[in-house]
PDB file of C-alpha atoms in Angstrom:
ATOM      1  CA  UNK I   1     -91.729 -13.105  14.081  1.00 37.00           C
ATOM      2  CA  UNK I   2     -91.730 -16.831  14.629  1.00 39.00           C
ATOM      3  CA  UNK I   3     -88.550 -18.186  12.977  1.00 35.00           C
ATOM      4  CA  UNK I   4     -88.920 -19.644   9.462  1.00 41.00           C
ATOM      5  CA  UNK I   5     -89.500 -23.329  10.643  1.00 44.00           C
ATOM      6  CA  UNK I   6     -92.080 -22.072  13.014  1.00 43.00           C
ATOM      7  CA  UNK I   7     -93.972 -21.192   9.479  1.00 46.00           C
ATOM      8  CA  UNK I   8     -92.845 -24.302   7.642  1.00 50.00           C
ATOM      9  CA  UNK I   9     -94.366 -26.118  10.605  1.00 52.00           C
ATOM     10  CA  UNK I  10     -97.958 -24.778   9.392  1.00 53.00           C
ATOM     11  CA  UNK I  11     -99.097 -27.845   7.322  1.00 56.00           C
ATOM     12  CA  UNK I  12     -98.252 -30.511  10.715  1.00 61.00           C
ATOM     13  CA  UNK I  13    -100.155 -27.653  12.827  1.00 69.00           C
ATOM     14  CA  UNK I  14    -103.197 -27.416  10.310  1.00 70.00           C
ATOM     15  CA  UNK I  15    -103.687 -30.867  11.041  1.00 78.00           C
ATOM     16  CA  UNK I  16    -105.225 -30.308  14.417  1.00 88.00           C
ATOM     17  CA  UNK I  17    -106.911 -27.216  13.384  1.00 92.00           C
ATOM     18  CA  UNK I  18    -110.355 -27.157  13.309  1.00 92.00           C
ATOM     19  CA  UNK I  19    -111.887 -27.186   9.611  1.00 92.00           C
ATOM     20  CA  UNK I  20    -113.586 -23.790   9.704  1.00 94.00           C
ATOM     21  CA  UNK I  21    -110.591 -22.183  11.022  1.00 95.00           C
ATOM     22  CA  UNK I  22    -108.278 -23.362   8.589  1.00 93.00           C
ATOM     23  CA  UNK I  23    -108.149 -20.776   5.673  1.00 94.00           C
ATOM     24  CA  UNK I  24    -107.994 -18.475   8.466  1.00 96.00           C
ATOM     25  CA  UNK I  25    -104.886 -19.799   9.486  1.00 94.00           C
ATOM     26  CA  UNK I  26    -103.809 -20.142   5.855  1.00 93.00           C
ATOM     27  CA  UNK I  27    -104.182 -16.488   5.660  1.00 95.00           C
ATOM     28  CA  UNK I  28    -102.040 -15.452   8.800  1.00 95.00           C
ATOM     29  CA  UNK I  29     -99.574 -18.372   8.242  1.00 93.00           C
ATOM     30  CA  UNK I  30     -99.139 -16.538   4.213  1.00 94.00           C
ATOM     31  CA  UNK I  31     -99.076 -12.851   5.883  1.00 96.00           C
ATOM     32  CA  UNK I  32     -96.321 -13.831   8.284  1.00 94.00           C
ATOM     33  CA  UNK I  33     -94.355 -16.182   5.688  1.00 92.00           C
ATOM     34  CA  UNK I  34     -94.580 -13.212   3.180  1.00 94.00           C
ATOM     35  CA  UNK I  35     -92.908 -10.860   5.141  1.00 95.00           C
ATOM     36  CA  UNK I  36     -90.528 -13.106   6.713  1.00 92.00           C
ATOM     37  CA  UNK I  37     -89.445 -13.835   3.155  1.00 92.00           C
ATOM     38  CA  UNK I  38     -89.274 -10.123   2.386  1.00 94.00           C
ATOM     39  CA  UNK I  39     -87.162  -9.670   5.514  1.00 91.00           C
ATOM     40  CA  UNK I  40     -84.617 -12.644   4.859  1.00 87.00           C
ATOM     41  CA  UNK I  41     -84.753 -13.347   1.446  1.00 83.00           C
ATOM     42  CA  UNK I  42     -82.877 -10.454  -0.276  1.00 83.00           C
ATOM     43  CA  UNK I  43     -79.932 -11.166   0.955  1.00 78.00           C
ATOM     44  CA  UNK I  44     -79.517 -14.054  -1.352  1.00 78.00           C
ATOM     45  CA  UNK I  45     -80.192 -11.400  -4.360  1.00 83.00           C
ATOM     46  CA  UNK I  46     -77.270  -9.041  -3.600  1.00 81.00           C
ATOM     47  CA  UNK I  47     -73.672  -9.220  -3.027  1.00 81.00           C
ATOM     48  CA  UNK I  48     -73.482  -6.176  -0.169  1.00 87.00           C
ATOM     49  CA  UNK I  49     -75.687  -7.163   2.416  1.00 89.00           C
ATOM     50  CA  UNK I  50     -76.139  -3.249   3.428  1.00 91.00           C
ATOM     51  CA  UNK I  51     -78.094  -3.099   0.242  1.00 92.00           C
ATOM     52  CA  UNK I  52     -80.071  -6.264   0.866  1.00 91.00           C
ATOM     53  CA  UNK I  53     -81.349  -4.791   4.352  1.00 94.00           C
ATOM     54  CA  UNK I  54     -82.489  -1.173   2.738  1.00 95.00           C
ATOM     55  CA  UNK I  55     -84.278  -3.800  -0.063  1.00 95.00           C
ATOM     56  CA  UNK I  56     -85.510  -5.512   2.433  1.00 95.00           C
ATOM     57  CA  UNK I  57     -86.882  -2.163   4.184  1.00 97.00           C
ATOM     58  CA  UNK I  58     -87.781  -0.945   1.142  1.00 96.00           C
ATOM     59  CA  UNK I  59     -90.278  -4.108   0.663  1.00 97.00           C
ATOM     60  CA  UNK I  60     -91.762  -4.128   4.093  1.00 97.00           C
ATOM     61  CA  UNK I  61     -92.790  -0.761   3.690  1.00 98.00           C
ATOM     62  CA  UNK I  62     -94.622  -1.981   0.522  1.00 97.00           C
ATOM     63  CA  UNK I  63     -96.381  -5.025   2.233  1.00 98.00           C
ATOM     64  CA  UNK I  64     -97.230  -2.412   5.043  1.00 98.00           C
ATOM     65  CA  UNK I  65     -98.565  -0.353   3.127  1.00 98.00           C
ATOM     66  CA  UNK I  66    -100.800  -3.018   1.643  1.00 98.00           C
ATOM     67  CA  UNK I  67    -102.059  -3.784   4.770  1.00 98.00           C
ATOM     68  CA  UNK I  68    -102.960  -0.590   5.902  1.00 98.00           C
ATOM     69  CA  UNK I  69    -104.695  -0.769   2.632  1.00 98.00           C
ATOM     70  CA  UNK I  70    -106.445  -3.683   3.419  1.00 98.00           C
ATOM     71  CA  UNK I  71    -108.042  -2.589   6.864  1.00 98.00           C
ATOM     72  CA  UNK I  72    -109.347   0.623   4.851  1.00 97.00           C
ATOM     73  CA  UNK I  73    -111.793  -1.834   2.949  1.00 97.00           C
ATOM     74  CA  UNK I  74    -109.354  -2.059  -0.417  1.00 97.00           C
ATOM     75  CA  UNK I  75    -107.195  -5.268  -0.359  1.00 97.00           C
ATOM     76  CA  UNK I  76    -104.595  -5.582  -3.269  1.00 96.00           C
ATOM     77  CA  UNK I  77    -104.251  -8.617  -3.928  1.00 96.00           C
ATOM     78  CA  UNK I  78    -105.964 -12.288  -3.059  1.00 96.00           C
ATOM     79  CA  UNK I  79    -103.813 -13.576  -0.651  1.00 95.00           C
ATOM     80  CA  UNK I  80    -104.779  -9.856   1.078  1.00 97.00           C
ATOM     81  CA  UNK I  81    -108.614 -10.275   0.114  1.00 97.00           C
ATOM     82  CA  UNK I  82    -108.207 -13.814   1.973  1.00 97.00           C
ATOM     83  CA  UNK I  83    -106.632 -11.576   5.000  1.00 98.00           C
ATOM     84  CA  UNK I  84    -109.367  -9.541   5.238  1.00 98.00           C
ATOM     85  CA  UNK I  85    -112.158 -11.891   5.077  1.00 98.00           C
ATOM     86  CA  UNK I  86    -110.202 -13.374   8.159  1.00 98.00           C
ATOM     87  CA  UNK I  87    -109.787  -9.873   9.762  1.00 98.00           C
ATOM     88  CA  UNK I  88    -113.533  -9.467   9.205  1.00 98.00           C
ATOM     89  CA  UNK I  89    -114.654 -12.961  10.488  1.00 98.00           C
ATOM     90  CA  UNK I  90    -112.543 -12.725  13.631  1.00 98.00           C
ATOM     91  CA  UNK I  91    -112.608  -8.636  14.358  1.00 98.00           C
ATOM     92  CA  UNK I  92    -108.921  -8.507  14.433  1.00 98.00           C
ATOM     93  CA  UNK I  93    -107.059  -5.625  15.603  1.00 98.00           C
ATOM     94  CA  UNK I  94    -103.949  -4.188  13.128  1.00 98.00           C
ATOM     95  CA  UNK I  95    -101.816  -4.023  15.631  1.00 98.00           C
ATOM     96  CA  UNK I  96    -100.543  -7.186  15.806  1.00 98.00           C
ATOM     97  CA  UNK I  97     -99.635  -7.697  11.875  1.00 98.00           C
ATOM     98  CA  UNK I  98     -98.013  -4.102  12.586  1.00 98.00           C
ATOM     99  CA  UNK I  99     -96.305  -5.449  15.685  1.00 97.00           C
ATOM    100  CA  UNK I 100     -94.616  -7.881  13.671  1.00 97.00           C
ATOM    101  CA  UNK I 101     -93.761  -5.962  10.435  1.00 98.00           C
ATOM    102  CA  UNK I 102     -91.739  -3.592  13.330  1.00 97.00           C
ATOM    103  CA  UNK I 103     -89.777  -6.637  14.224  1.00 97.00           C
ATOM    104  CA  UNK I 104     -89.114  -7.384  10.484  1.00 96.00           C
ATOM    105  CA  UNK I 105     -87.623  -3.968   9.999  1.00 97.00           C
ATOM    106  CA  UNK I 106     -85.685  -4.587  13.419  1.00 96.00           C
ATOM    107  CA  UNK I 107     -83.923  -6.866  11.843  1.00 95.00           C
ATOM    108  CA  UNK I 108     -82.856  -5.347   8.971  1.00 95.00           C
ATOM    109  CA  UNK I 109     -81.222  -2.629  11.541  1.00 95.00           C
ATOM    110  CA  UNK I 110     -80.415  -4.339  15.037  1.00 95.00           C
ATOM    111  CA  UNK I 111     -78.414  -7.139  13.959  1.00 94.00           C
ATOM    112  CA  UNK I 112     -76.114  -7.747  17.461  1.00 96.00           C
ATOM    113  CA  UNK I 113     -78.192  -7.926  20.816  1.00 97.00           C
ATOM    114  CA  UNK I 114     -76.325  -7.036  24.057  1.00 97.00           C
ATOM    115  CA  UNK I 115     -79.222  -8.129  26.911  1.00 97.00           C
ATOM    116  CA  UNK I 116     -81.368 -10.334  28.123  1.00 97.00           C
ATOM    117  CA  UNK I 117     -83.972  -7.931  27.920  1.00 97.00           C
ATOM    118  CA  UNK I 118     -83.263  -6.621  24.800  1.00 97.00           C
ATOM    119  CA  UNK I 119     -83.991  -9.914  23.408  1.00 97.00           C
ATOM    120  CA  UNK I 120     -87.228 -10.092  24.805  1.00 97.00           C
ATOM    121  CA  UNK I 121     -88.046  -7.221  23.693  1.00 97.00           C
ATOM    122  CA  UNK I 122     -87.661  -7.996  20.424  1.00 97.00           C
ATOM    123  CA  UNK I 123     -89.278 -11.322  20.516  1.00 97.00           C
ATOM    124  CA  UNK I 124     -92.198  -8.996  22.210  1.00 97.00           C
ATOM    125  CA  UNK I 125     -92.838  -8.097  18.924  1.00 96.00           C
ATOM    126  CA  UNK I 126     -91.510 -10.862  16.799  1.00 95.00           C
ATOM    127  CA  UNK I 127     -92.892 -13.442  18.281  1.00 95.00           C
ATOM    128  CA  UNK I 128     -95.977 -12.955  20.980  1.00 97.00           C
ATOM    129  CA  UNK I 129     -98.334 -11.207  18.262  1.00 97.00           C
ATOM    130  CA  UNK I 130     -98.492 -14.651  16.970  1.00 95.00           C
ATOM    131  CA  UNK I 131    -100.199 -16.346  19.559  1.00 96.00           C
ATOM    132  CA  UNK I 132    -102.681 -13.188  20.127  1.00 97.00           C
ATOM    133  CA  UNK I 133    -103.531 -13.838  16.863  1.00 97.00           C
ATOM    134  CA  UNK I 134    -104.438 -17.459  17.425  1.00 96.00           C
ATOM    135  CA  UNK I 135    -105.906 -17.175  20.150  1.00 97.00           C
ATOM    136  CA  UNK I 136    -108.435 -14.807  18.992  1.00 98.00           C
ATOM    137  CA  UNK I 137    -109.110 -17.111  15.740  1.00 97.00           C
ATOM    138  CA  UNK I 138    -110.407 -19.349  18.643  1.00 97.00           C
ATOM    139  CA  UNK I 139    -112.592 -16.876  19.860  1.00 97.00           C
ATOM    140  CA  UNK I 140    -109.981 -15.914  23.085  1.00 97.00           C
ATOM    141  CA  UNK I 141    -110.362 -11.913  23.214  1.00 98.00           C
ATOM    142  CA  UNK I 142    -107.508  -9.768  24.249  1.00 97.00           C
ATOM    143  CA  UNK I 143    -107.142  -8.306  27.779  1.00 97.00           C
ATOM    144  CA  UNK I 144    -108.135  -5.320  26.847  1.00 96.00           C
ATOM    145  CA  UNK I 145    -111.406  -6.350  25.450  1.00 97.00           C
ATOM    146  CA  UNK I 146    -112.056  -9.453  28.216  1.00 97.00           C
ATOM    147  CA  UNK I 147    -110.052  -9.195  31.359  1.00 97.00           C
ATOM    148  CA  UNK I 148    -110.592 -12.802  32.033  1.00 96.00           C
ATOM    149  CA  UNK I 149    -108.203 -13.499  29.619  1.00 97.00           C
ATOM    150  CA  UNK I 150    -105.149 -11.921  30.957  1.00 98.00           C
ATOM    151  CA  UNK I 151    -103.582 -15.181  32.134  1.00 97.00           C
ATOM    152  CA  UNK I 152    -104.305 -16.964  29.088  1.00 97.00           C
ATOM    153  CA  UNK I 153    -102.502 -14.254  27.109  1.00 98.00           C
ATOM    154  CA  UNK I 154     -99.570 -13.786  29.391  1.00 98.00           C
ATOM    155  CA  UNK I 155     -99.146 -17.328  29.563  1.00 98.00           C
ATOM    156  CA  UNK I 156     -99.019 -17.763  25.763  1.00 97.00           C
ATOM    157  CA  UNK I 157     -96.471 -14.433  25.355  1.00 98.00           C
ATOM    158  CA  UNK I 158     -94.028 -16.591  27.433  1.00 98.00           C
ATOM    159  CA  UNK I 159     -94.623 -20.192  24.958  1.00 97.00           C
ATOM    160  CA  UNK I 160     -94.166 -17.667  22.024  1.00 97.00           C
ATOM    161  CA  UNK I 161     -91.276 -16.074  23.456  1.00 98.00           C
ATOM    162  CA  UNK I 162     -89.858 -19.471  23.935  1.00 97.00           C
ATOM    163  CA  UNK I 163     -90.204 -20.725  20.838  1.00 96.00           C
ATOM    164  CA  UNK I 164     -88.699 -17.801  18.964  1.00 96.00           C
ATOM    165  CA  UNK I 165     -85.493 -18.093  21.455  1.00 97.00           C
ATOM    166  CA  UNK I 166     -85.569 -22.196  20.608  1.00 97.00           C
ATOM    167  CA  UNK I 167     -85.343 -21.441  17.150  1.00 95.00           C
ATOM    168  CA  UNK I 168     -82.478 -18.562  17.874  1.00 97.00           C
ATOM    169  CA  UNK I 169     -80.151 -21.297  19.395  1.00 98.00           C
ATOM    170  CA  UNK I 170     -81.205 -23.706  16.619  1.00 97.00           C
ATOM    171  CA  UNK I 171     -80.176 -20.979  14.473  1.00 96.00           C
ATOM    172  CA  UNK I 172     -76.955 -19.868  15.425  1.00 97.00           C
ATOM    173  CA  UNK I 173     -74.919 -20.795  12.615  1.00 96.00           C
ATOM    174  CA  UNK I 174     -77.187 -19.759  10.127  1.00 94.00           C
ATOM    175  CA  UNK I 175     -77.860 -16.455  11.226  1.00 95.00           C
ATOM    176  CA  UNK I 176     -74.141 -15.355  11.692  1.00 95.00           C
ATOM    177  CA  UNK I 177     -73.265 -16.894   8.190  1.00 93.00           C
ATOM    178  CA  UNK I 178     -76.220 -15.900   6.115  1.00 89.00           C
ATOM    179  CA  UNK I 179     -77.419 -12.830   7.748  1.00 90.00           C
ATOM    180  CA  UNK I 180     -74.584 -11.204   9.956  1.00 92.00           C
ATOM    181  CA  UNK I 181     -77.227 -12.006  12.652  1.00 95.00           C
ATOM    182  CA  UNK I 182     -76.032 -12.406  16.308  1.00 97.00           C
ATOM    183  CA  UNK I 183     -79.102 -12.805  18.638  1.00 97.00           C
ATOM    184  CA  UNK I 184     -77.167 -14.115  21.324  1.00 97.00           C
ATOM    185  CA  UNK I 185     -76.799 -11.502  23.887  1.00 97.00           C
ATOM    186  CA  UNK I 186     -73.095 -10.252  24.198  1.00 96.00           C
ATOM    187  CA  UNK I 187     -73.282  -8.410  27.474  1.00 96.00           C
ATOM    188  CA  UNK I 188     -74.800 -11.050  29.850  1.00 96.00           C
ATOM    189  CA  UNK I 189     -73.003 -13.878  27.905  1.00 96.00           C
ATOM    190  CA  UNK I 190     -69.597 -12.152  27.229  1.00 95.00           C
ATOM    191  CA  UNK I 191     -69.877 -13.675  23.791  1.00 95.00           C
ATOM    192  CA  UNK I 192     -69.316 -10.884  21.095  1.00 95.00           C
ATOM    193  CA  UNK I 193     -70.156 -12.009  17.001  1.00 95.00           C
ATOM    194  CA  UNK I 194     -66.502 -11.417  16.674  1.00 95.00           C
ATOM    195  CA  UNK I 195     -65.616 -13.843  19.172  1.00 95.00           C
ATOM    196  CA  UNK I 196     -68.156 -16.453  17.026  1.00 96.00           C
ATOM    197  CA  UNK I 197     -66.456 -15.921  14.226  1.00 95.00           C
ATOM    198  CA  UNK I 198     -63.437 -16.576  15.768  1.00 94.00           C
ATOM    199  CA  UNK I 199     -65.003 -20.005  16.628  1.00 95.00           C
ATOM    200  CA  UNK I 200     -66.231 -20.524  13.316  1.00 94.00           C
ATOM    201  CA  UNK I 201     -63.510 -22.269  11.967  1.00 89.00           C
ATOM    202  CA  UNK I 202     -62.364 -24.061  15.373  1.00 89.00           C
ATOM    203  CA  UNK I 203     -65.163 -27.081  15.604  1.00 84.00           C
ATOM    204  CA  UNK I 204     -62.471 -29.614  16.933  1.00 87.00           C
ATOM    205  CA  UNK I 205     -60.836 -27.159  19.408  1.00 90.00           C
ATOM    206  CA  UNK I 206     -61.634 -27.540  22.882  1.00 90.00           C
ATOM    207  CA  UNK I 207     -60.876 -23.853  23.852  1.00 89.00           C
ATOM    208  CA  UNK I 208     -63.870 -22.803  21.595  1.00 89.00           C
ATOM    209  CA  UNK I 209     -66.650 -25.462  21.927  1.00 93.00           C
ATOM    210  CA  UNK I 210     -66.640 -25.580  26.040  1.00 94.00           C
ATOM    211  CA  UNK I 211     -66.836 -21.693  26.279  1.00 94.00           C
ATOM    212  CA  UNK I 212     -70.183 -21.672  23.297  1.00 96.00           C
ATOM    213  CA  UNK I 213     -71.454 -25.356  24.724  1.00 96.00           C
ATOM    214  CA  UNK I 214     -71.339 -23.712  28.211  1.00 96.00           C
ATOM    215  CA  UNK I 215     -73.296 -20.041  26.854  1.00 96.00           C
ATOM    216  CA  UNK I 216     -75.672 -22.078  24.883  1.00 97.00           C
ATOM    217  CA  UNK I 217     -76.480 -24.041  28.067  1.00 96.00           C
ATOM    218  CA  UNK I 218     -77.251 -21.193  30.165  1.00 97.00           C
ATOM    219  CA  UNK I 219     -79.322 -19.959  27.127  1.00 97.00           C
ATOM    220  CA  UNK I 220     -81.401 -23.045  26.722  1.00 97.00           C
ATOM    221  CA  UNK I 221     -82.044 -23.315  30.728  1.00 97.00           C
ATOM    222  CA  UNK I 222     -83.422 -19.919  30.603  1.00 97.00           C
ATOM    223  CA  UNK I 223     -85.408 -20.359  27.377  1.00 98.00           C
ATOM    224  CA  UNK I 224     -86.992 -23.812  29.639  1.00 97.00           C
ATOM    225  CA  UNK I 225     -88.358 -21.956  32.440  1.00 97.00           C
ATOM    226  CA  UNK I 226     -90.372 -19.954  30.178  1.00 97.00           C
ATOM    227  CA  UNK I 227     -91.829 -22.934  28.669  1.00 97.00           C
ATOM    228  CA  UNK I 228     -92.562 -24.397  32.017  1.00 97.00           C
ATOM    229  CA  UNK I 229     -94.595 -21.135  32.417  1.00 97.00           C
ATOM    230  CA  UNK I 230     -96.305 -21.596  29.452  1.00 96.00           C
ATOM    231  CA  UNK I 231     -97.210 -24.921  30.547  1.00 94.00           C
ATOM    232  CA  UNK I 232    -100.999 -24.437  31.830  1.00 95.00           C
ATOM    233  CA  UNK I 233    -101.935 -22.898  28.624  1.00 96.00           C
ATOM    234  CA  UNK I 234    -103.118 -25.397  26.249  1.00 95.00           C
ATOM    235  CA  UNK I 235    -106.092 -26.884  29.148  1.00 92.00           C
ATOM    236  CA  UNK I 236    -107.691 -23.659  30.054  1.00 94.00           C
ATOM    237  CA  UNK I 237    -108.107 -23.374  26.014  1.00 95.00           C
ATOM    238  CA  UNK I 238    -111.081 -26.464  25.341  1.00 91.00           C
ATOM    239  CA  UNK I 239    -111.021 -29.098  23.227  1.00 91.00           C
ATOM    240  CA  UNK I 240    -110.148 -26.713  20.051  1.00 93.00           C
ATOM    241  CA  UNK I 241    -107.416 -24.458  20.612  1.00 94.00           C
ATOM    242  CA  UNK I 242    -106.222 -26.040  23.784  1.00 95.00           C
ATOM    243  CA  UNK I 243    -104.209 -29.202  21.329  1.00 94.00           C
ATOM    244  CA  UNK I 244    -102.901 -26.724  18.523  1.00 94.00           C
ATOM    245  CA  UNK I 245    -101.301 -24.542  21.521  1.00 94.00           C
ATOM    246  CA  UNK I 246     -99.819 -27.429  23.153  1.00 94.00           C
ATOM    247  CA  UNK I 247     -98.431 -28.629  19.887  1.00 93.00           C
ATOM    248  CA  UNK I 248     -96.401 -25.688  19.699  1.00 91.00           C
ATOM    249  CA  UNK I 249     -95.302 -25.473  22.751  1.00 93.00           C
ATOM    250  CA  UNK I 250     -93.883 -29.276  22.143  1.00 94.00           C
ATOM    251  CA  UNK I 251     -92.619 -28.418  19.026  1.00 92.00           C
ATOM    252  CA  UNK I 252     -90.496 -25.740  20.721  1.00 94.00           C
ATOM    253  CA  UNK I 253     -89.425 -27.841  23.783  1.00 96.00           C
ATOM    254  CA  UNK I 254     -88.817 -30.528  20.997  1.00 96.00           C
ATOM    255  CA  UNK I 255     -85.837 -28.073  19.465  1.00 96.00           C
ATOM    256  CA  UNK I 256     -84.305 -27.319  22.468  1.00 96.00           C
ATOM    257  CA  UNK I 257     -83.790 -31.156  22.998  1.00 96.00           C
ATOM    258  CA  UNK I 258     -82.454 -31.272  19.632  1.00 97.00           C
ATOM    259  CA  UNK I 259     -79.981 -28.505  20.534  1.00 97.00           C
ATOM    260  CA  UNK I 260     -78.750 -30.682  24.027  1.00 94.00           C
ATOM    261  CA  UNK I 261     -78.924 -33.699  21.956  1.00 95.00           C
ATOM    262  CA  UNK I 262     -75.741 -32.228  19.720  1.00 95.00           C
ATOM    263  CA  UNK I 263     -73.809 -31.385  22.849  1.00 94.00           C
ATOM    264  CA  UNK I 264     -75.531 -27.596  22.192  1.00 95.00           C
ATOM    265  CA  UNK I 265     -72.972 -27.052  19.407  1.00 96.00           C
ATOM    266  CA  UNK I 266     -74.933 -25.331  17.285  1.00 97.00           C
ATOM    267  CA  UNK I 267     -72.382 -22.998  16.224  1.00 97.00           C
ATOM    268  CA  UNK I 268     -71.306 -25.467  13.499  1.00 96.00           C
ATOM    269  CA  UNK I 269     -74.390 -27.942  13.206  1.00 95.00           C
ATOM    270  CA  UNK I 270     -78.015 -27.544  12.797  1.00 95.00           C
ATOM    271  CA  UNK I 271     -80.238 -29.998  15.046  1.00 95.00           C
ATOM    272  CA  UNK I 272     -83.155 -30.852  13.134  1.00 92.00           C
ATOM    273  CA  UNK I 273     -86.684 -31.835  13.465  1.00 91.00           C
ATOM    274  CA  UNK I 274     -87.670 -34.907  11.218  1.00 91.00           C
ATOM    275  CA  UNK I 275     -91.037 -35.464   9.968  1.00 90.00           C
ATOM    276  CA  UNK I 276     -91.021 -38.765  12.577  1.00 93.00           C
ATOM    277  CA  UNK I 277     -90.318 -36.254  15.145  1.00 92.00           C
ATOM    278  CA  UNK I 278     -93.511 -34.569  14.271  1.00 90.00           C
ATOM    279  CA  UNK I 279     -95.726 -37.554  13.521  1.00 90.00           C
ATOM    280  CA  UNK I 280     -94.659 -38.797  16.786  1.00 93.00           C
ATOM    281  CA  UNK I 281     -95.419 -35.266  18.353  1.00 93.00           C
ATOM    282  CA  UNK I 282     -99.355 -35.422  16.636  1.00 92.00           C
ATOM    283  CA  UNK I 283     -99.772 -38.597  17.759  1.00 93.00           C
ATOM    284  CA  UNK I 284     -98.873 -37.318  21.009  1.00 94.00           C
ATOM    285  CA  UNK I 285    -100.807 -34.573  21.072  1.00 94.00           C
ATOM    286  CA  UNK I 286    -104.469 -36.635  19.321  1.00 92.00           C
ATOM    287  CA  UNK I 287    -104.151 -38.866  21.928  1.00 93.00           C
ATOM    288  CA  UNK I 288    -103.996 -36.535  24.679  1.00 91.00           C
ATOM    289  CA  UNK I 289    -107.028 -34.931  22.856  1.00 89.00           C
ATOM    290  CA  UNK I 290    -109.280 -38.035  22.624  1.00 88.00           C
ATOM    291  CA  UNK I 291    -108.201 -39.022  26.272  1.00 87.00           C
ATOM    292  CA  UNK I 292    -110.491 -35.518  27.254  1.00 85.00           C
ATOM    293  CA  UNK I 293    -107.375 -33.343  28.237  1.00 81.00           C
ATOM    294  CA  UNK I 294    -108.676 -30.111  27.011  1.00 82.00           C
ATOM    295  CA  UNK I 295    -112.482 -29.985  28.111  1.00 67.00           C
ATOM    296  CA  UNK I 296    -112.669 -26.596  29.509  1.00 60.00           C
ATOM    297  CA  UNK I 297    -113.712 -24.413  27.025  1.00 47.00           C
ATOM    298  CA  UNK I 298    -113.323 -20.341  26.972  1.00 42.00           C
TER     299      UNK I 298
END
């Protein structure tokens, strides 16, 4: 999935949605929030967090079962009915709500990542179904279906990915305290949790902020490159989709600033996005928009 403030970003996105497409958003933005509070939630609800994650399992494969139930013609409940008007409406395909329930129950069972690759495999299916989904709320058909898209969808796989890793670094302190979640990988970095924990308590101590300041760099170079990929993206999209993509992929590049701007300590402090940040980032963004940036339409 896209981390939490990815979701809580959704109002400052909906802004440069286009009307029609809103409650379609609405109902993809309340699908993904849903689950990612099903995933993450439960572990504020019990003491053992072994029997938050089988909760947590336990409620997924609920919600996934609603789902299914909902692309056999019988949604449970409204904020399914709204789903399924926006399944209809677009012709969307269940695999990429399935794609990211898989990643939801990932994380309730691979908590430590050890590569590179492992990583991006997960955001693979955490992250990237995402922006298939967008696109295709702008009318942007998969690869499968329009083979003139496959640039547009590779290109948005690597601001997704991005953005997911941006929002790992943000996250580091979080994740190891609240979750017992290390996404940092320990084999290419040499970093294990244990060793994080060891730095926990150590903010002022030289020996364990250079060695995490110096990982976290390497991290946030790599996680740059793919959002230089992603780059062409947002004007090969029109005038519609083309400024809500680009937004994002600000947004993201906008947190990994955050993390340099606190010396990449993020171990014990979490950079933060205000809301001047994000005005600032609209503004950006509209003006680029009425200054014809984005005229090529799909």
């Amino acid at each position: 999935m896209l981390a939490r403030d990815h979701y809580e970003n959704f109002s400052v996105l909906s802004r440069l949605v286009p009307e029609r497409l809103r409650d379609d958003f609405a109902a993809i933005y309340a699908f993904c929030r849903t689950a990612d509070d099903l995933a993450d939630e439960t572990v504020h609800r019990f003491d053992d967090i072994a029997d938050a994650r089988a909760e947590s399992l336990r409620l997924l494969a609920d919600f996934r079962g609603q789902l299914a139930a909902t692309y056999e013609g019988e949604p449970p409940s409204p904020a399914f009915q709204a789903l399924a008007r926006t399944v209809e409406k677009h012709q969307l395909p269940a695999g990429p709500f399935h794609k990211l329930l898989d990643a939801f129950e990932q994380d309730q069972t691979l908590v430590h990542y050890q590569t590179w690759d492992q990583l991006l495999g997960y955001c693979e299916g955490s992250a990237n179904p995402v922006g298939h989904l967008v696109l295709m709320l702008f009318g942007v058909r998969p690869p499968e279906e329009d083979p003139a898209n496959t640039d547009r969808y590779r290109l948005s796989d690597a601001a997704c990915t991005a953005l997911q890793l941006a929002n790992h670094w943000q996250d580091v302190r979080r994740d190891l305290i609240e979750r017992d979640r290390v996404y940092i990988p320990a084999q290419d970095t040499g970093v294990t949790p244990d060793q994080l924990r060891a730095w926990l308590d150590r903010k002022d101590d030289p020996e364990a902020r250079v060695p995490f300041i110096k990982m976290i760099r390497t991290l946030t170079d790599r996680t740059r490159e793919l959002f230089d990929t992603a780059h062409p993206l947002p004007r090969t999209l029109g005038h519609e989709a083309g400024p809500v993509v680009r937004l994002l992929v600000l947004g993201g590049e906008t947190i990994l600033r955050k993390v340099e701007a606190i010396g990449g300590t993020t171990l014990w402090k979490r950079p933060e996005v205000s809301k001047l940040d994000k005005a600032a980032l609209i503004a950006r963004v509209s003006a680029e928009k009425l200054l014809g940036r984005y005229k090529v339409d799909t």
